[in-house]
């Protein structure tokens, strides 16, 4: 069975916003929800829903995750646990999709598995809602708007109740993880700028 093309931005387009969000959260002391490791980028919305970009090899990248309310796919152990028919998220996929499928550190189940081959995203063919849209990754990575990022930054004490400007937020995202202390200071004055910059720079460790 052939795979289905998925209309998502390439990993390179996700990095700037993902790193910007990690910087803001790390600066305010919430760095355990969104961060980069040497072989993966992680996102957790704080409510049990998560996504992870996992680097297998050059131009072989997985996007996996789950929404605990809206993922209606039941993969592997989830099918047995919920007594539902299994959705084979790897049907028709190349063997490398089967690597790096541990749902930890954020979840017990996987609701979606998408593969990037250097040119396009694909998934297995199924009709069930897999939960990707409701996880909100694209919104969180500022690929649809800046509101999610602005909401996390708005509590910074140095802003005195006035949200950061869209210009400052766009600069943070456009830096593509090469965020400077000055850029971050304009967005979250009063929080730990050094921690935020360090968190963003970790997204540069894997080429995309």
PDB file of N, CA and C in Angstrom, residues 107-192:
ATOM      1  N   UNK A 107       5.007  10.470  26.849  1.00  0.00           N
ATOM      2  CA  UNK A 107       3.748   9.754  26.715  1.00  0.00           C
ATOM      3  C   UNK A 107       3.890   8.249  26.802  1.00  0.00           C
ATOM      4  N   UNK A 108       2.745   7.596  26.755  1.00  0.00           N
ATOM      5  CA  UNK A 108       2.699   6.129  26.724  1.00  0.00           C
ATOM      6  C   UNK A 108       2.423   5.610  25.322  1.00  0.00           C
ATOM      7  N   UNK A 109       1.731   6.421  24.505  1.00  0.00           N
ATOM      8  CA  UNK A 109       1.264   5.952  23.202  1.00  0.00           C
ATOM      9  C   UNK A 109       1.759   6.882  22.094  1.00  0.00           C
ATOM     10  N   UNK A 110       1.757   6.350  20.889  1.00  0.00           N
ATOM     11  CA  UNK A 110       2.074   7.133  19.699  1.00  0.00           C
ATOM     12  C   UNK A 110       0.840   7.167  18.807  1.00  0.00           C
ATOM     13  N   UNK A 111       0.421   8.367  18.437  1.00  0.00           N
ATOM     14  CA  UNK A 111      -0.765   8.523  17.596  1.00  0.00           C
ATOM     15  C   UNK A 111      -0.455   8.790  16.142  1.00  0.00           C
ATOM     16  N   UNK A 112       0.741   9.309  15.862  1.00  0.00           N
ATOM     17  CA  UNK A 112       1.120   9.561  14.466  1.00  0.00           C
ATOM     18  C   UNK A 112       2.612   9.349  14.284  1.00  0.00           C
ATOM     19  N   UNK A 113       2.965   8.886  13.091  1.00  0.00           N
ATOM     20  CA  UNK A 113       4.350   8.723  12.673  1.00  0.00           C
ATOM     21  C   UNK A 113       4.442   9.241  11.246  1.00  0.00           C
ATOM     22  N   UNK A 114       5.162  10.317  11.049  1.00  0.00           N
ATOM     23  CA  UNK A 114       5.388  10.874   9.720  1.00  0.00           C
ATOM     24  C   UNK A 114       6.874  10.762   9.405  1.00  0.00           C
ATOM     25  N   UNK A 115       7.198  10.517   8.151  1.00  0.00           N
ATOM     26  CA  UNK A 115       8.584  10.395   7.741  1.00  0.00           C
ATOM     27  C   UNK A 115       8.976  11.464   6.731  1.00  0.00           C
ATOM     28  N   UNK A 116      10.158  12.044   6.917  1.00  0.00           N
ATOM     29  CA  UNK A 116      10.717  13.032   5.994  1.00  0.00           C
ATOM     30  C   UNK A 116      11.897  12.399   5.274  1.00  0.00           C
ATOM     31  N   UNK A 117      11.885  12.412   3.937  1.00  0.00           N
ATOM     32  CA  UNK A 117      12.937  11.767   3.159  1.00  0.00           C
ATOM     33  C   UNK A 117      13.873  12.767   2.494  1.00  0.00           C
ATOM     34  N   UNK A 118      13.828  14.003   2.940  1.00  0.00           N
ATOM     35  CA  UNK A 118      14.646  15.039   2.333  1.00  0.00           C
ATOM     36  C   UNK A 118      13.887  15.897   1.343  1.00  0.00           C
ATOM     37  N   UNK A 119      12.720  15.399   0.914  1.00  0.00           N
ATOM     38  CA  UNK A 119      11.903  16.137  -0.067  1.00  0.00           C
ATOM     39  C   UNK A 119      10.473  16.345   0.396  1.00  0.00           C
ATOM     40  N   UNK A 120       9.915  15.383   1.098  1.00  0.00           N
ATOM     41  CA  UNK A 120       8.498  15.451   1.459  1.00  0.00           C
ATOM     42  C   UNK A 120       8.231  14.659   2.732  1.00  0.00           C
ATOM     43  N   UNK A 121       7.122  15.030   3.382  1.00  0.00           N
ATOM     44  CA  UNK A 121       6.597  14.277   4.515  1.00  0.00           C
ATOM     45  C   UNK A 121       5.580  13.261   4.000  1.00  0.00           C
ATOM     46  N   UNK A 122       5.568  12.074   4.596  1.00  0.00           N
ATOM     47  CA  UNK A 122       4.580  11.045   4.256  1.00  0.00           C
ATOM     48  C   UNK A 122       4.134  10.327   5.524  1.00  0.00           C
ATOM     49  N   UNK A 123       2.990   9.662   5.421  1.00  0.00           N
ATOM     50  CA  UNK A 123       2.489   8.809   6.497  1.00  0.00           C
ATOM     51  C   UNK A 123       1.833   7.589   5.883  1.00  0.00           C
ATOM     52  N   UNK A 124       1.533   6.622   6.718  1.00  0.00           N
ATOM     53  CA  UNK A 124       0.770   5.461   6.257  1.00  0.00           C
ATOM     54  C   UNK A 124      -0.658   5.889   5.912  1.00  0.00           C
ATOM     55  N   UNK A 125      -1.343   5.076   5.144  1.00  0.00           N
ATOM     56  CA  UNK A 125      -2.713   5.390   4.741  1.00  0.00           C
ATOM     57  C   UNK A 125      -3.694   4.881   5.792  1.00  0.00           C
ATOM     58  N   UNK A 126      -4.479   5.776   6.360  1.00  0.00           N
ATOM     59  CA  UNK A 126      -5.534   5.421   7.317  1.00  0.00           C
ATOM     60  C   UNK A 126      -6.541   6.560   7.343  1.00  0.00           C
ATOM     61  N   UNK A 127      -7.735   6.256   7.833  1.00  0.00           N
ATOM     62  CA  UNK A 127      -8.806   7.253   7.851  1.00  0.00           C
ATOM     63  C   UNK A 127      -9.008   7.898   9.217  1.00  0.00           C
ATOM     64  N   UNK A 128      -8.515   7.289  10.261  1.00  0.00           N
ATOM     65  CA  UNK A 128      -8.737   7.799  11.620  1.00  0.00           C
ATOM     66  C   UNK A 128      -8.000   9.114  11.838  1.00  0.00           C
ATOM     67  N   UNK A 129      -8.540   9.950  12.704  1.00  0.00           N
ATOM     68  CA  UNK A 129      -7.865  11.183  13.108  1.00  0.00           C
ATOM     69  C   UNK A 129      -6.672  10.827  13.994  1.00  0.00           C
ATOM     70  N   UNK A 130      -5.479  11.265  13.609  1.00  0.00           N
ATOM     71  CA  UNK A 130      -4.288  10.845  14.357  1.00  0.00           C
ATOM     72  C   UNK A 130      -3.859  11.838  15.439  1.00  0.00           C
ATOM     73  N   UNK A 131      -4.486  13.011  15.495  1.00  0.00           N
ATOM     74  CA  UNK A 131      -4.201  13.945  16.575  1.00  0.00           C
ATOM     75  C   UNK A 131      -3.139  14.984  16.282  1.00  0.00           C
ATOM     76  N   UNK A 132      -2.518  14.933  15.089  1.00  0.00           N
ATOM     77  CA  UNK A 132      -1.438  15.882  14.839  1.00  0.00           C
ATOM     78  C   UNK A 132      -1.924  17.333  14.899  1.00  0.00           C
ATOM     79  N   UNK A 133      -3.038  17.630  14.252  1.00  0.00           N
ATOM     80  CA  UNK A 133      -3.509  19.018  14.217  1.00  0.00           C
ATOM     81  C   UNK A 133      -3.810  19.543  15.614  1.00  0.00           C
ATOM     82  N   UNK A 134      -4.414  18.717  16.441  1.00  0.00           N
ATOM     83  CA  UNK A 134      -4.801  19.183  17.774  1.00  0.00           C
ATOM     84  C   UNK A 134      -3.613  19.307  18.723  1.00  0.00           C
ATOM     85  N   UNK A 135      -2.497  18.636  18.423  1.00  0.00           N
ATOM     86  CA  UNK A 135      -1.290  18.808  19.234  1.00  0.00           C
ATOM     87  C   UNK A 135      -0.807  20.256  19.175  1.00  0.00           C
ATOM     88  N   UNK A 136      -1.037  20.912  18.057  1.00  0.00           N
ATOM     89  CA  UNK A 136      -0.732  22.335  17.954  1.00  0.00           C
ATOM     90  C   UNK A 136       0.723  22.664  17.695  1.00  0.00           C
ATOM     91  N   UNK A 137       1.463  21.742  17.097  1.00  0.00           N
ATOM     92  CA  UNK A 137       2.888  21.981  16.894  1.00  0.00           C
ATOM     93  C   UNK A 137       3.151  23.161  15.956  1.00  0.00           C
ATOM     94  N   UNK A 138       2.400  23.255  14.867  1.00  0.00           N
ATOM     95  CA  UNK A 138       2.641  24.323  13.908  1.00  0.00           C
ATOM     96  C   UNK A 138       2.359  25.688  14.518  1.00  0.00           C
ATOM     97  N   UNK A 139       1.316  25.771  15.325  1.00  0.00           N
ATOM     98  CA  UNK A 139       1.032  27.022  16.025  1.00  0.00           C
ATOM     99  C   UNK A 139       2.150  27.348  17.015  1.00  0.00           C
ATOM    100  N   UNK A 140       2.601  26.336  17.720  1.00  0.00           N
ATOM    101  CA  UNK A 140       3.642  26.543  18.723  1.00  0.00           C
ATOM    102  C   UNK A 140       4.959  26.969  18.087  1.00  0.00           C
ATOM    103  N   UNK A 141       5.220  26.502  16.878  1.00  0.00           N
ATOM    104  CA  UNK A 141       6.439  26.866  16.160  1.00  0.00           C
ATOM    105  C   UNK A 141       6.273  28.153  15.354  1.00  0.00           C
ATOM    106  N   UNK A 142       5.198  28.894  15.618  1.00  0.00           N
ATOM    107  CA  UNK A 142       4.944  30.190  14.981  1.00  0.00           C
ATOM    108  C   UNK A 142       4.848  30.090  13.463  1.00  0.00           C
ATOM    109  N   UNK A 143       4.407  28.945  12.958  1.00  0.00           N
ATOM    110  CA  UNK A 143       4.248  28.777  11.522  1.00  0.00           C
ATOM    111  C   UNK A 143       2.874  29.227  11.037  1.00  0.00           C
ATOM    112  N   UNK A 144       1.966  29.475  11.965  1.00  0.00           N
ATOM    113  CA  UNK A 144       0.653  29.999  11.581  1.00  0.00           C
ATOM    114  C   UNK A 144       0.477  31.430  12.073  1.00  0.00           C
ATOM    115  N   UNK A 145       0.933  31.721  13.277  1.00  0.00           N
ATOM    116  CA  UNK A 145       0.908  33.076  13.830  1.00  0.00           C
ATOM    117  C   UNK A 145       1.833  33.120  15.040  1.00  0.00           C
ATOM    118  N   UNK A 146       1.902  34.289  15.667  1.00  0.00           N
ATOM    119  CA  UNK A 146       2.814  34.484  16.800  1.00  0.00           C
ATOM    120  C   UNK A 146       2.119  34.421  18.149  1.00  0.00           C
ATOM    121  N   UNK A 147       0.826  34.138  18.163  1.00  0.00           N
ATOM    122  CA  UNK A 147       0.050  34.260  19.391  1.00  0.00           C
ATOM    123  C   UNK A 147       0.483  33.285  20.472  1.00  0.00           C
ATOM    124  N   UNK A 148       0.823  32.079  20.087  1.00  0.00           N
ATOM    125  CA  UNK A 148       1.237  31.084  21.074  1.00  0.00           C
ATOM    126  C   UNK A 148       2.521  31.545  21.772  1.00  0.00           C
ATOM    127  N   UNK A 149       3.493  31.956  20.995  1.00  0.00           N
ATOM    128  CA  UNK A 149       4.761  32.421  21.552  1.00  0.00           C
ATOM    129  C   UNK A 149       4.545  33.670  22.400  1.00  0.00           C
ATOM    130  N   UNK A 150       3.722  34.570  21.911  1.00  0.00           N
ATOM    131  CA  UNK A 150       3.453  35.806  22.647  1.00  0.00           C
ATOM    132  C   UNK A 150       2.803  35.512  23.991  1.00  0.00           C
ATOM    133  N   UNK A 151       1.921  34.531  24.024  1.00  0.00           N
ATOM    134  CA  UNK A 151       1.245  34.194  25.269  1.00  0.00           C
ATOM    135  C   UNK A 151       2.193  33.720  26.348  1.00  0.00           C
ATOM    136  N   UNK A 152       3.210  32.933  25.964  1.00  0.00           N
ATOM    137  CA  UNK A 152       4.177  32.464  26.949  1.00  0.00           C
ATOM    138  C   UNK A 152       5.108  33.585  27.404  1.00  0.00           C
ATOM    139  N   UNK A 153       5.395  34.543  26.525  1.00  0.00           N
ATOM    140  CA  UNK A 153       6.329  35.615  26.865  1.00  0.00           C
ATOM    141  C   UNK A 153       5.673  36.748  27.637  1.00  0.00           C
ATOM    142  N   UNK A 154       4.348  36.875  27.541  1.00  0.00           N
ATOM    143  CA  UNK A 154       3.660  38.070  28.039  1.00  0.00           C
ATOM    144  C   UNK A 154       3.789  38.284  29.547  1.00  0.00           C
ATOM    145  N   UNK A 155       4.112  37.233  30.300  1.00  0.00           N
ATOM    146  CA  UNK A 155       4.210  37.358  31.758  1.00  0.00           C
ATOM    147  C   UNK A 155       5.567  37.860  32.233  1.00  0.00           C
ATOM    148  N   UNK A 156       6.502  38.069  31.320  1.00  0.00           N
ATOM    149  CA  UNK A 156       7.836  38.503  31.744  1.00  0.00           C
ATOM    150  C   UNK A 156       7.733  39.791  32.556  1.00  0.00           C
ATOM    151  N   UNK A 157       8.370  39.844  33.719  1.00  0.00           N
ATOM    152  CA  UNK A 157       8.176  40.993  34.612  1.00  0.00           C
ATOM    153  C   UNK A 157       8.594  42.322  34.011  1.00  0.00           C
ATOM    154  N   UNK A 158       9.630  42.313  33.167  1.00  0.00           N
ATOM    155  CA  UNK A 158      10.105  43.559  32.597  1.00  0.00           C
ATOM    156  C   UNK A 158       9.185  44.169  31.559  1.00  0.00           C
ATOM    157  N   UNK A 159       8.193  43.410  31.100  1.00  0.00           N
ATOM    158  CA  UNK A 159       7.245  43.937  30.118  1.00  0.00           C
ATOM    159  C   UNK A 159       6.178  44.819  30.766  1.00  0.00           C
ATOM    160  N   UNK A 160       6.018  44.679  32.080  1.00  0.00           N
ATOM    161  CA  UNK A 160       5.051  45.461  32.845  1.00  0.00           C
ATOM    162  C   UNK A 160       3.637  45.368  32.266  1.00  0.00           C
ATOM    163  N   UNK A 161       3.286  44.127  31.884  1.00  0.00           N
ATOM    164  CA  UNK A 161       1.927  43.869  31.422  1.00  0.00           C
ATOM    165  C   UNK A 161       1.677  44.160  29.956  1.00  0.00           C
ATOM    166  N   UNK A 162       2.664  44.670  29.240  1.00  0.00           N
ATOM    167  CA  UNK A 162       2.514  44.960  27.811  1.00  0.00           C
ATOM    168  C   UNK A 162       3.197  43.847  27.025  1.00  0.00           C
ATOM    169  N   UNK A 163       2.479  43.072  26.206  1.00  0.00           N
ATOM    170  CA  UNK A 163       3.085  41.951  25.482  1.00  0.00           C
ATOM    171  C   UNK A 163       4.226  42.416  24.582  1.00  0.00           C
ATOM    172  N   UNK A 164       5.171  41.545  24.310  1.00  0.00           N
ATOM    173  CA  UNK A 164       6.264  41.917  23.400  1.00  0.00           C
ATOM    174  C   UNK A 164       5.721  42.222  22.012  1.00  0.00           C
ATOM    175  N   UNK A 165       6.421  43.048  21.283  1.00  0.00           N
ATOM    176  CA  UNK A 165       5.973  43.436  19.949  1.00  0.00           C
ATOM    177  C   UNK A 165       6.100  42.281  18.970  1.00  0.00           C
ATOM    178  N   UNK A 166       5.260  42.297  17.943  1.00  0.00           N
ATOM    179  CA  UNK A 166       5.366  41.281  16.900  1.00  0.00           C
ATOM    180  C   UNK A 166       6.728  41.354  16.215  1.00  0.00           C
ATOM    181  N   UNK A 167       7.267  42.538  16.094  1.00  0.00           N
ATOM    182  CA  UNK A 167       8.579  42.696  15.468  1.00  0.00           C
ATOM    183  C   UNK A 167       9.649  41.951  16.257  1.00  0.00           C
ATOM    184  N   UNK A 168       9.627  42.079  17.579  1.00  0.00           N
ATOM    185  CA  UNK A 168      10.613  41.388  18.409  1.00  0.00           C
ATOM    186  C   UNK A 168      10.414  39.881  18.362  1.00  0.00           C
ATOM    187  N   UNK A 169       9.172  39.446  18.327  1.00  0.00           N
ATOM    188  CA  UNK A 169       8.894  38.016  18.245  1.00  0.00           C
ATOM    189  C   UNK A 169       9.319  37.439  16.901  1.00  0.00           C
ATOM    190  N   UNK A 170       9.034  38.173  15.818  1.00  0.00           N
ATOM    191  CA  UNK A 170       9.449  37.704  14.493  1.00  0.00           C
ATOM    192  C   UNK A 170      10.965  37.602  14.391  1.00  0.00           C
ATOM    193  N   UNK A 171      11.658  38.537  14.996  1.00  0.00           N
ATOM    194  CA  UNK A 171      13.123  38.487  14.978  1.00  0.00           C
ATOM    195  C   UNK A 171      13.635  37.248  15.696  1.00  0.00           C
ATOM    196  N   UNK A 172      12.967  36.884  16.776  1.00  0.00           N
ATOM    197  CA  UNK A 172      13.368  35.703  17.543  1.00  0.00           C
ATOM    198  C   UNK A 172      13.197  34.436  16.710  1.00  0.00           C
ATOM    199  N   UNK A 173      12.078  34.344  16.011  1.00  0.00           N
ATOM    200  CA  UNK A 173      11.814  33.176  15.166  1.00  0.00           C
ATOM    201  C   UNK A 173      12.744  33.169  13.957  1.00  0.00           C
ATOM    202  N   UNK A 174      12.915  34.319  13.335  1.00  0.00           N
ATOM    203  CA  UNK A 174      13.738  34.414  12.121  1.00  0.00           C
ATOM    204  C   UNK A 174      15.208  34.137  12.378  1.00  0.00           C
ATOM    205  N   UNK A 175      15.627  34.244  13.626  1.00  0.00           N
ATOM    206  CA  UNK A 175      17.028  33.967  13.959  1.00  0.00           C
ATOM    207  C   UNK A 175      17.396  32.512  13.702  1.00  0.00           C
ATOM    208  N   UNK A 176      16.402  31.658  13.538  1.00  0.00           N
ATOM    209  CA  UNK A 176      16.637  30.248  13.205  1.00  0.00           C
ATOM    210  C   UNK A 176      17.569  29.588  14.219  1.00  0.00           C
ATOM    211  N   UNK A 177      17.249  29.787  15.498  1.00  0.00           N
ATOM    212  CA  UNK A 177      17.958  29.211  16.650  1.00  0.00           C
ATOM    213  C   UNK A 177      19.239  29.964  17.005  1.00  0.00           C
ATOM    214  N   UNK A 178      19.704  30.860  16.150  1.00  0.00           N
ATOM    215  CA  UNK A 178      20.904  31.639  16.469  1.00  0.00           C
ATOM    216  C   UNK A 178      20.494  32.918  17.204  1.00  0.00           C
ATOM    217  N   UNK A 179      19.787  32.726  18.285  1.00  0.00           N
ATOM    218  CA  UNK A 179      19.237  33.823  19.071  1.00  0.00           C
ATOM    219  C   UNK A 179      20.336  34.472  19.912  1.00  0.00           C
ATOM    220  N   UNK A 180      20.345  35.784  19.929  1.00  0.00           N
ATOM    221  CA  UNK A 180      21.312  36.517  20.742  1.00  0.00           C
ATOM    222  C   UNK A 180      20.643  36.958  22.047  1.00  0.00           C
ATOM    223  N   UNK A 181      21.439  37.254  23.068  1.00  0.00           N
ATOM    224  CA  UNK A 181      20.851  37.760  24.309  1.00  0.00           C
ATOM    225  C   UNK A 181      20.025  39.029  24.093  1.00  0.00           C
ATOM    226  N   UNK A 182      20.462  39.890  23.195  1.00  0.00           N
ATOM    227  CA  UNK A 182      19.733  41.130  22.940  1.00  0.00           C
ATOM    228  C   UNK A 182      18.361  40.849  22.348  1.00  0.00           C
ATOM    229  N   UNK A 183      18.283  39.900  21.425  1.00  0.00           N
ATOM    230  CA  UNK A 183      16.992  39.531  20.834  1.00  0.00           C
ATOM    231  C   UNK A 183      16.035  39.026  21.897  1.00  0.00           C
ATOM    232  N   UNK A 184      16.535  38.146  22.747  1.00  0.00           N
ATOM    233  CA  UNK A 184      15.675  37.530  23.750  1.00  0.00           C
ATOM    234  C   UNK A 184      15.305  38.523  24.843  1.00  0.00           C
ATOM    235  N   UNK A 185      16.204  39.411  25.190  1.00  0.00           N
ATOM    236  CA  UNK A 185      15.934  40.409  26.207  1.00  0.00           C
ATOM    237  C   UNK A 185      14.751  41.292  25.815  1.00  0.00           C
ATOM    238  N   UNK A 186      14.606  41.570  24.515  1.00  0.00           N
ATOM    239  CA  UNK A 186      13.494  42.397  24.058  1.00  0.00           C
ATOM    240  C   UNK A 186      12.154  41.685  24.203  1.00  0.00           C
ATOM    241  N   UNK A 187      12.192  40.367  24.278  1.00  0.00           N
ATOM    242  CA  UNK A 187      10.952  39.583  24.351  1.00  0.00           C
ATOM    243  C   UNK A 187      10.592  39.222  25.786  1.00  0.00           C
ATOM    244  N   UNK A 188      11.581  38.896  26.616  1.00  0.00           N
ATOM    245  CA  UNK A 188      11.289  38.417  27.982  1.00  0.00           C
ATOM    246  C   UNK A 188      12.171  39.107  29.023  1.00  0.00           C
ATOM    247  N   UNK A 189      12.178  40.423  29.086  1.00  0.00           N
ATOM    248  CA  UNK A 189      13.022  41.098  30.078  1.00  0.00           C
ATOM    249  C   UNK A 189      12.647  40.686  31.496  1.00  0.00           C
ATOM    250  N   UNK A 190      13.669  40.403  32.291  1.00  0.00           N
ATOM    251  CA  UNK A 190      13.438  40.013  33.672  1.00  0.00           C
ATOM    252  C   UNK A 190      13.555  38.527  33.925  1.00  0.00           C
ATOM    253  N   UNK A 191      13.603  37.736  32.872  1.00  0.00           N
ATOM    254  CA  UNK A 191      13.818  36.298  33.027  1.00  0.00           C
ATOM    255  C   UNK A 191      15.270  35.945  32.679  1.00  0.00           C
ATOM    256  N   UNK A 192      15.586  34.656  32.727  1.00  0.00           N
ATOM    257  CA  UNK A 192      16.965  34.196  32.580  1.00  0.00           C
ATOM    258  C   UNK A 192      17.343  34.119  31.091  1.00  0.00           C
TER     259      UNK A 192
END
